[in-house]
GROMACS .gro file of C-alpha atoms in nm:
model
  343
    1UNK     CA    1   0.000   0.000   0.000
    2UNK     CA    2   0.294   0.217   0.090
    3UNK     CA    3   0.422   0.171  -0.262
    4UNK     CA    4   0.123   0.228  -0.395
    5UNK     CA    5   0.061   0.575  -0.249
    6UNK     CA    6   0.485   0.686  -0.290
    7UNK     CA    7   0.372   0.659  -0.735
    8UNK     CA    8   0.371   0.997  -0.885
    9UNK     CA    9   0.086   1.179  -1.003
   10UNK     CA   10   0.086   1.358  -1.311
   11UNK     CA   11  -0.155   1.661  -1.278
   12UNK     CA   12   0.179   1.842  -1.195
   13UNK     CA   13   0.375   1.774  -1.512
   14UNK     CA   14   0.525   2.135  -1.622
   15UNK     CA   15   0.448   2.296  -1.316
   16UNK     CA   16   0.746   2.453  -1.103
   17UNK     CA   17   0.651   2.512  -0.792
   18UNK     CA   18   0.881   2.695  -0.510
   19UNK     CA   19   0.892   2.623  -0.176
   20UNK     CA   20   0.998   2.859   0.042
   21UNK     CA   21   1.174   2.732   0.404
   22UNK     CA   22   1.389   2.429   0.397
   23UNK     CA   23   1.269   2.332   0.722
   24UNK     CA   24   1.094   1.966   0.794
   25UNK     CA   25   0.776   2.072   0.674
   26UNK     CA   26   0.915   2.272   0.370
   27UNK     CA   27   1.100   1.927   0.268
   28UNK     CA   28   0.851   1.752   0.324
   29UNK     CA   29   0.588   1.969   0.139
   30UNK     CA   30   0.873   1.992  -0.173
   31UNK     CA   31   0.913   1.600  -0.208
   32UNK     CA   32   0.474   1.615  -0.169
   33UNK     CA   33   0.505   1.818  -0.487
   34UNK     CA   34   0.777   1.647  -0.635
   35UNK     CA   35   0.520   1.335  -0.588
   36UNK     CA   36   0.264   1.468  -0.798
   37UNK     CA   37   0.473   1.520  -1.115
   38UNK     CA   38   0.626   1.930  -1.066
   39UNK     CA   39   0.940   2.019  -1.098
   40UNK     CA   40   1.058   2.184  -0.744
   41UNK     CA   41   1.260   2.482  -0.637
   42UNK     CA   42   1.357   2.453  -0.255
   43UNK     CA   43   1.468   2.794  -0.086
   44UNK     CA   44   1.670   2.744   0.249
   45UNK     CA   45   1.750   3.086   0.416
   46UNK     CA   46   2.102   3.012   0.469
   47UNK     CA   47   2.350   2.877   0.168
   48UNK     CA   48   2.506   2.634   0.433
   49UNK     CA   49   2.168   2.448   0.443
   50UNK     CA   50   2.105   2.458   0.103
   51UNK     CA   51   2.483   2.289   0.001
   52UNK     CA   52   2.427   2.002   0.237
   53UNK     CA   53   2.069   1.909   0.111
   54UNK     CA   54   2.266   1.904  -0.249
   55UNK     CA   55   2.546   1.738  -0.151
   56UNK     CA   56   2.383   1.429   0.077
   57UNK     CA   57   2.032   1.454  -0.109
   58UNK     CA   58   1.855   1.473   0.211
   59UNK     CA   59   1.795   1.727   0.473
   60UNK     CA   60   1.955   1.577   0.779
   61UNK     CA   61   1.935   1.886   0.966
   62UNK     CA   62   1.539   1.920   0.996
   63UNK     CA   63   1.381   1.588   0.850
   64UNK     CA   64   1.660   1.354   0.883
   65UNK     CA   65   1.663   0.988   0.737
   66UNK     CA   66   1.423   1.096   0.431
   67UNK     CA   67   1.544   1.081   0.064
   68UNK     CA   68   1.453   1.375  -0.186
   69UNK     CA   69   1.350   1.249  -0.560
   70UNK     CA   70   1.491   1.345  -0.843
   71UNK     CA   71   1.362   1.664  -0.935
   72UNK     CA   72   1.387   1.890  -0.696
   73UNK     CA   73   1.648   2.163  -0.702
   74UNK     CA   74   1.784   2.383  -0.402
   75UNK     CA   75   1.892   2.718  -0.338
   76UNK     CA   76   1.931   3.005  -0.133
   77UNK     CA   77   1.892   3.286  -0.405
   78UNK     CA   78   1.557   3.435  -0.439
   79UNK     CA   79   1.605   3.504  -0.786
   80UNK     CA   80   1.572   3.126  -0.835
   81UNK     CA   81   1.223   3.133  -0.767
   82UNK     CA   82   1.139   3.407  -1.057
   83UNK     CA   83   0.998   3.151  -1.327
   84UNK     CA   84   0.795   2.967  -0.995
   85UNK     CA   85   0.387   2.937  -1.165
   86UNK     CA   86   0.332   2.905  -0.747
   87UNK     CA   87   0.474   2.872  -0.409
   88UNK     CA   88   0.467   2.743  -0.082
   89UNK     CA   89   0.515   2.944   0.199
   90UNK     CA   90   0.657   2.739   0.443
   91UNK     CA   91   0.849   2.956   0.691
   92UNK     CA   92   0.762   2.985   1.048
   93UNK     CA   93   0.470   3.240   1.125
   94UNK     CA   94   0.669   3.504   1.266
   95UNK     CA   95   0.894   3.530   0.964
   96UNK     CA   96   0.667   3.529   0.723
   97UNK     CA   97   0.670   3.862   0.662
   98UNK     CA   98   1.057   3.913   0.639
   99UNK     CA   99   1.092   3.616   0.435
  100UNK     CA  100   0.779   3.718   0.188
  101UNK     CA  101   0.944   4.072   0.167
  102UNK     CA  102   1.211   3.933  -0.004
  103UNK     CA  103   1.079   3.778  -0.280
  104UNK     CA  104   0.810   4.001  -0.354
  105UNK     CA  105   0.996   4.192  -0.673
  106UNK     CA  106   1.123   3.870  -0.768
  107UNK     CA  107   0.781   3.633  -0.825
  108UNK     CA  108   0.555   3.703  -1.111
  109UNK     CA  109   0.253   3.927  -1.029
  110UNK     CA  110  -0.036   3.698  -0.951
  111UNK     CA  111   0.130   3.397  -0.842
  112UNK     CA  112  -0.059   3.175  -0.601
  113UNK     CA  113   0.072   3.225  -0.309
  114UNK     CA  114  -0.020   2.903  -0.071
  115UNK     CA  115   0.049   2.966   0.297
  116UNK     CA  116   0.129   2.676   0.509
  117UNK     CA  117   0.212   2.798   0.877
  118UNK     CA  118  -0.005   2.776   1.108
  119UNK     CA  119   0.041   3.084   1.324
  120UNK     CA  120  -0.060   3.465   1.398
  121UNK     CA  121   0.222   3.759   1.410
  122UNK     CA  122   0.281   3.838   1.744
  123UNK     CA  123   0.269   4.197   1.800
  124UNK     CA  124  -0.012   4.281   1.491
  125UNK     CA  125  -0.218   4.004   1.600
  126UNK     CA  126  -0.276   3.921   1.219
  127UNK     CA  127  -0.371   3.623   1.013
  128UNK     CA  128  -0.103   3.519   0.771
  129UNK     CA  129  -0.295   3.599   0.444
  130UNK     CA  130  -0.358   3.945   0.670
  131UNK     CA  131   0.064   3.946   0.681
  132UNK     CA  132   0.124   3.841   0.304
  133UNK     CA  133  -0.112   4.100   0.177
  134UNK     CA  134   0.101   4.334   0.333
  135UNK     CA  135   0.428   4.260   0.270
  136UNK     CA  136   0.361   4.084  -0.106
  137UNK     CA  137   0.008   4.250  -0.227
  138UNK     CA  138   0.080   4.107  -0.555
  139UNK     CA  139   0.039   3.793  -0.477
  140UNK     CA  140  -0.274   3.568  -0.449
  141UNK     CA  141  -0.350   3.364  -0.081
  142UNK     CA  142  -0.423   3.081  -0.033
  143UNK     CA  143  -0.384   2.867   0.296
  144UNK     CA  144  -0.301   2.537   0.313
  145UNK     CA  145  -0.384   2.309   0.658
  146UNK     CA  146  -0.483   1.978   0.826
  147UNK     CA  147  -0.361   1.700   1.004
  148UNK     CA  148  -0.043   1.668   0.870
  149UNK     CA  149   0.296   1.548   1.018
  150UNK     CA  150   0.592   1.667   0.769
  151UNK     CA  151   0.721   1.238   0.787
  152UNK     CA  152   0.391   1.074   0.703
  153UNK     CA  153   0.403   1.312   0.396
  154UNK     CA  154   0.758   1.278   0.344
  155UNK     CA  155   0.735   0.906   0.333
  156UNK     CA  156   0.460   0.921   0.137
  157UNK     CA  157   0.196   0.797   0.378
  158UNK     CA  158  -0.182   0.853   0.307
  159UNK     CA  159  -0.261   1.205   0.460
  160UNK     CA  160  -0.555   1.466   0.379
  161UNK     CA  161  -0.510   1.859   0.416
  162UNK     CA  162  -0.744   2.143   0.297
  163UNK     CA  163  -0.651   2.422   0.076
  164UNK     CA  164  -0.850   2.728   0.078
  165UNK     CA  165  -0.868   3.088  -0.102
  166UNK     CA  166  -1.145   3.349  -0.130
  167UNK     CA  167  -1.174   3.194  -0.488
  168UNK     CA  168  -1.307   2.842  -0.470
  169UNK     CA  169  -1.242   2.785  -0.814
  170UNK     CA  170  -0.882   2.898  -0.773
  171UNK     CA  171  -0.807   2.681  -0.493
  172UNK     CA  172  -0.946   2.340  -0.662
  173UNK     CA  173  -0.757   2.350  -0.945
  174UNK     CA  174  -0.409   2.417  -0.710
  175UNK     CA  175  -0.532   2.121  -0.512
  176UNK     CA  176  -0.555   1.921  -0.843
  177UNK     CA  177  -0.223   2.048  -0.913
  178UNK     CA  178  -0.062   1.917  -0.589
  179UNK     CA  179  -0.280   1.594  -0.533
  180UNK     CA  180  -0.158   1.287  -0.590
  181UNK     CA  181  -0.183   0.907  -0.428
  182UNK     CA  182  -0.075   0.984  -0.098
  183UNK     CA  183  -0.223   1.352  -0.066
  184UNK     CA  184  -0.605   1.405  -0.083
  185UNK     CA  185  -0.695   1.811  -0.049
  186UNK     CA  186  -0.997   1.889  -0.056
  187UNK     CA  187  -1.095   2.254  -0.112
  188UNK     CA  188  -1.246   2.567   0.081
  189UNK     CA  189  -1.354   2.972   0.065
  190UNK     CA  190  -1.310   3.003   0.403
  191UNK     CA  191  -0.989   3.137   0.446
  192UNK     CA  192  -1.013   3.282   0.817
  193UNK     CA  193  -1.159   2.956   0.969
  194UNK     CA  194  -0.894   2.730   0.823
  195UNK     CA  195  -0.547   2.964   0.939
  196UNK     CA  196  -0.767   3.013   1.255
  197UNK     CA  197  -0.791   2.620   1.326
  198UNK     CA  198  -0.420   2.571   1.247
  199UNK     CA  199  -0.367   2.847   1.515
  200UNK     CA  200  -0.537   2.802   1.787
  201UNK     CA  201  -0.463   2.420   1.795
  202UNK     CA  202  -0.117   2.467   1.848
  203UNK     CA  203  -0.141   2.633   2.153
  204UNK     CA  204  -0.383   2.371   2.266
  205UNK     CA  205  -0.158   2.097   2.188
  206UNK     CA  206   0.076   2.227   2.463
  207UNK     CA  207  -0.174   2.193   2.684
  208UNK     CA  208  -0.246   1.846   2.617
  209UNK     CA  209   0.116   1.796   2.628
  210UNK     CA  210   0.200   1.900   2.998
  211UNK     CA  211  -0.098   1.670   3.084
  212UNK     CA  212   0.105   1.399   2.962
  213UNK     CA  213   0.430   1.554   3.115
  214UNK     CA  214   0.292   1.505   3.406
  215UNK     CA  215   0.143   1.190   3.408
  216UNK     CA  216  -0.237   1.276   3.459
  217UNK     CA  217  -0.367   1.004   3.265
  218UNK     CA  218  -0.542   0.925   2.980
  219UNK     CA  219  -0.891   1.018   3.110
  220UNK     CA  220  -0.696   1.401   3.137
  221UNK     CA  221  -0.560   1.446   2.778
  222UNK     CA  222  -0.964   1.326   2.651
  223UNK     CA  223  -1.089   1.563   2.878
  224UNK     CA  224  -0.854   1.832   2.803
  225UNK     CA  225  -0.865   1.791   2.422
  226UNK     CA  226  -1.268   1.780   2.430
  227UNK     CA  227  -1.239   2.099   2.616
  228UNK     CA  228  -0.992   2.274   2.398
  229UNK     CA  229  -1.196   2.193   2.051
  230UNK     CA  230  -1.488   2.357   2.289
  231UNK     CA  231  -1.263   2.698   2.316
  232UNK     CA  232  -1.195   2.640   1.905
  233UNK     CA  233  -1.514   2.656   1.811
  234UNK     CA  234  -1.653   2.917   2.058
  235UNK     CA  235  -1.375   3.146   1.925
  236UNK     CA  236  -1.386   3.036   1.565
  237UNK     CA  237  -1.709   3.142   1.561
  238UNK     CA  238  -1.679   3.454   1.699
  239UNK     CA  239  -1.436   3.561   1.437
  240UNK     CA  240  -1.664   3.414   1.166
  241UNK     CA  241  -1.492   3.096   1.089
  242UNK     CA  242  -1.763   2.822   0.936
  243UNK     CA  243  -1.882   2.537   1.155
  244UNK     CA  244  -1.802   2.278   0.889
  245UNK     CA  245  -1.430   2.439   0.896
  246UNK     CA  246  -1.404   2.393   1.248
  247UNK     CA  247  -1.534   2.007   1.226
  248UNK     CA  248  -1.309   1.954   0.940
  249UNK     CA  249  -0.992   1.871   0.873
  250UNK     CA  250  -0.790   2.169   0.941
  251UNK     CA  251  -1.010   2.204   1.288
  252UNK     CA  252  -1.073   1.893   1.479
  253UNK     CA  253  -0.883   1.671   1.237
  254UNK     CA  254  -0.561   1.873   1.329
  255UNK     CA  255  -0.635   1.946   1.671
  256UNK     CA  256  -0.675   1.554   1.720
  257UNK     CA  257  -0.311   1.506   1.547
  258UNK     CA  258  -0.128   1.755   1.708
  259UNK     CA  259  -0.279   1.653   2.051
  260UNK     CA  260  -0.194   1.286   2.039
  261UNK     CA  261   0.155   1.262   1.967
  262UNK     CA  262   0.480   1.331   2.041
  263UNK     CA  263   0.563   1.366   1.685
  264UNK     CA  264   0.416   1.711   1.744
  265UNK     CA  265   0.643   2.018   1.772
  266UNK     CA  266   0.383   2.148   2.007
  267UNK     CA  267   0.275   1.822   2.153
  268UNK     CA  268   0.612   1.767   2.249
  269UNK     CA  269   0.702   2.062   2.423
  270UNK     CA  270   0.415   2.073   2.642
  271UNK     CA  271   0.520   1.712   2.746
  272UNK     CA  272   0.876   1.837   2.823
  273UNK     CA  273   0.758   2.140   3.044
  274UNK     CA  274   0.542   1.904   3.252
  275UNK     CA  275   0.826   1.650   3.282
  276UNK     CA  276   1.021   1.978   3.434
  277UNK     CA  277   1.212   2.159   3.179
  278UNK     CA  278   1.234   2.498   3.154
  279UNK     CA  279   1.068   2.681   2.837
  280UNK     CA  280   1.421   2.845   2.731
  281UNK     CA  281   1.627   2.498   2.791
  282UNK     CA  282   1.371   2.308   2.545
  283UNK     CA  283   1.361   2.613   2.291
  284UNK     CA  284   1.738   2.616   2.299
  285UNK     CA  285   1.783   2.279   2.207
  286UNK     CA  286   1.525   2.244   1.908
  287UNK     CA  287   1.600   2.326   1.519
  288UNK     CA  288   1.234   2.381   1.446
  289UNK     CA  289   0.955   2.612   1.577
  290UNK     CA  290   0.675   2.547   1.813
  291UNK     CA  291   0.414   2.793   1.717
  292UNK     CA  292   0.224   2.791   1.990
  293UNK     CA  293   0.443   2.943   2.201
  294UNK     CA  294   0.456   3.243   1.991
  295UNK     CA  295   0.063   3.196   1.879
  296UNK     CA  296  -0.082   3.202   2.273
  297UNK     CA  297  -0.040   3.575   2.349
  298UNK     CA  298  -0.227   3.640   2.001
  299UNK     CA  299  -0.499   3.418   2.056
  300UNK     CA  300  -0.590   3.563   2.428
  301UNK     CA  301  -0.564   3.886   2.287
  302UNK     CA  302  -0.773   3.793   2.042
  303UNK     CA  303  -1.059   3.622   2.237
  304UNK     CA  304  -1.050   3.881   2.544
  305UNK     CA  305  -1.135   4.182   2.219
  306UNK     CA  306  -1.400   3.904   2.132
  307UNK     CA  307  -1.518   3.841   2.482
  308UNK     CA  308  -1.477   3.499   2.476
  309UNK     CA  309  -1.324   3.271   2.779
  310UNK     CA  310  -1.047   3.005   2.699
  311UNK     CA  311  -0.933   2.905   3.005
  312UNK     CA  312  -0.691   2.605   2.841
  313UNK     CA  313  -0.551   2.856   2.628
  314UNK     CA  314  -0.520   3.160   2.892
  315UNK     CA  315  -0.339   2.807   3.092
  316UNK     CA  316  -0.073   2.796   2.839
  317UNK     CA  317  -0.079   3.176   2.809
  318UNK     CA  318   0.061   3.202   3.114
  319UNK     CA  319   0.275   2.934   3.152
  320UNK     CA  320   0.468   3.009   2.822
  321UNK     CA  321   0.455   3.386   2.860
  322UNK     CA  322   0.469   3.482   3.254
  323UNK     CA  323   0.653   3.169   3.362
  324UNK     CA  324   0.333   3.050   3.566
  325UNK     CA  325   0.394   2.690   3.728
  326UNK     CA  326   0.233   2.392   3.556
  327UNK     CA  327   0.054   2.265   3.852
  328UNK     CA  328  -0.067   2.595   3.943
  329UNK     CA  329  -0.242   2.655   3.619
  330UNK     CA  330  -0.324   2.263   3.644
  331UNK     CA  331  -0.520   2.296   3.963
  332UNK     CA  332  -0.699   2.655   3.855
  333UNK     CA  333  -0.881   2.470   3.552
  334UNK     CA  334  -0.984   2.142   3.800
  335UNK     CA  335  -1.111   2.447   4.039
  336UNK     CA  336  -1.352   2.621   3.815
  337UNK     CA  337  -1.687   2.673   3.930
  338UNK     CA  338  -1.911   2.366   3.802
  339UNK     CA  339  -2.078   2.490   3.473
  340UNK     CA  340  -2.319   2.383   3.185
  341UNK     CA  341  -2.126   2.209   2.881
  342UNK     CA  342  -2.326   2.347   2.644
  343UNK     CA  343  -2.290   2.732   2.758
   0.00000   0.00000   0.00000
């Protein structure tokens, strides 16, 4: 079956695509689009990076062990990118906007743009497409999310995202584009519901994390993850998001993902605070990002403007950002007064 799924598709035949951060998910996403038939332009930020994925054919430093096909070039010169028909935006969140601003004189006007962090800018409190409009107006958004682990894809495991822009039309035939046996996307117009579940589960999969960290049990982490796609969808909906985006696969299919595995950036780093760590020690000893920490302050922010409660996320707001003990914010949630689920 494995085989099966690894066979190349062909709707990408005479495509070149870019893909922009040569992190694990940016390899991952290039050898996804190397899968379905395109011919691939990887950007890493620094030239160092960028000689050793040519020189070994795989990208030890951030997705180590997997093999890139034939087919896919790397750089570190924008210019590269020029002749790209679309990209993939796969920097972290917060330097999104740095790393957009430098290729937006070099791509084509009207390129599809497709965003895949999941994050908001800290400090603007901004959705990505919010970010790229802003530093690259030129070029069209799209957002691409779900449950998604940059491996499964990588190995060519059977995986299912959604990819969304204000033109529905637009967005299907990218998704045709990219599909291929291993990677189902299905299509959406709602644009702020899917960068809003890829958000906001991040910071909920620390959560779930530290429950695991420290030991509470199984009966905890269903609890806690029930609760936190409760404070998804009470938000989502507040900023407009669709109910069938928050049920789908770039809601509750990602939250269940990221909240069940230590393969998790986010996940994981929850589990390490609540075996004891220190935030800075863990941060300090990973290559890749863990959104969330960066995402909580944003999505408090964002829900206190709204009026809407999260306490699981105001928990991990104030662990991550005012150094509050695990326990402490542990035993505040277990302490609330007894309430209506449905409310």
């Amino acid at each position: 079956a494995r085989a099966l799924c690894r066979g190349q598709g062909v709707n990408g035949e005479g495509w070149h695509i870019g893909v922009i951060g040569a992190g694990s998910w940016g390899t991952a996403l290039a050898v996804s689009c190397r899968f379905a038939g395109a011919s691939v332009m990887l950007w890493a930020r620094a030239e160092a990076v960028a000689e050793a994925i040519r020189t070994s054919g795989r990208n030890e430093a951030y997705l180590p062990g997997a093999d890139l096909p034939d087919g896919i070039k790397v750089t570190a010169a924008a210019d590269d990118l020029s002749a790209c028909d679309t990209v993939l935006l796969a920097c972290p969140a917060q330097a999104l906007r740095e790393t957009v601003s430098r290729f937006a004189g070099v791509l084509k006007d009207g390129v599809p743009a497709i965003i895949c962090a999941k994050g908001l800018e800290r400090g603007s409190n901004l959705f990505m497409t919010a970010v790229l409009a802003e530093a690259a107006p030129r070029l069209v958004p799209y957002v691409l999310s779900g449950p998604s682990f940059a491996r499964d894809v990588a190995a060519g495991l059977p995986t299912a995202v959604t990819l969304a822009g204000d033109d529905l039309t637009g967005a299907m035939e990218l998704a045709t584009v990219l599909a291929h046996p291993s990677l189902r996307i299905y299509g959406s117009r709602d644009l702020t519901g899917v960068q809003f579940g890829g958000a906001v589960k991040n910071v909920l999969a620390i959560a779930c994390g530290l429950t695991q960290g420290r030991q509470l049990g199984e009966s905890a982490r269903a609890a806690l993850t029930t609760r936190a796609f409760a404070e998804m969808t009470r938000l989502g909906r507040a900023i407009g998001a669709r109910p069938e985006t928050l049920t789908g696969l770039s809601g509750l299919g990602d939250l269940l993902l990221t909240c069940s595995s230590l393969q998790s950036r986010n996940f994981s780093l929850g589990y390490e605070l609540g075996r004891g760590q220190s935030l800075d020690d863990i941060l300090g000893s990973r290559h890749s990002v863990s959104e969330g920490v960066y995402t909580a302050q944003v999505v408090v922010d964002i829900a206190a403007g709204c009026g809407v409660e999260l306490p699981v996320c105001q928990a991990v707001h104030a662990i991550v950002d005012r150094g509050s003990d695990p326990d402490e914010q542990i035993a505040k949630l277990m302490a609330r007064p007894p309430r209506s689920e449905t409310d």
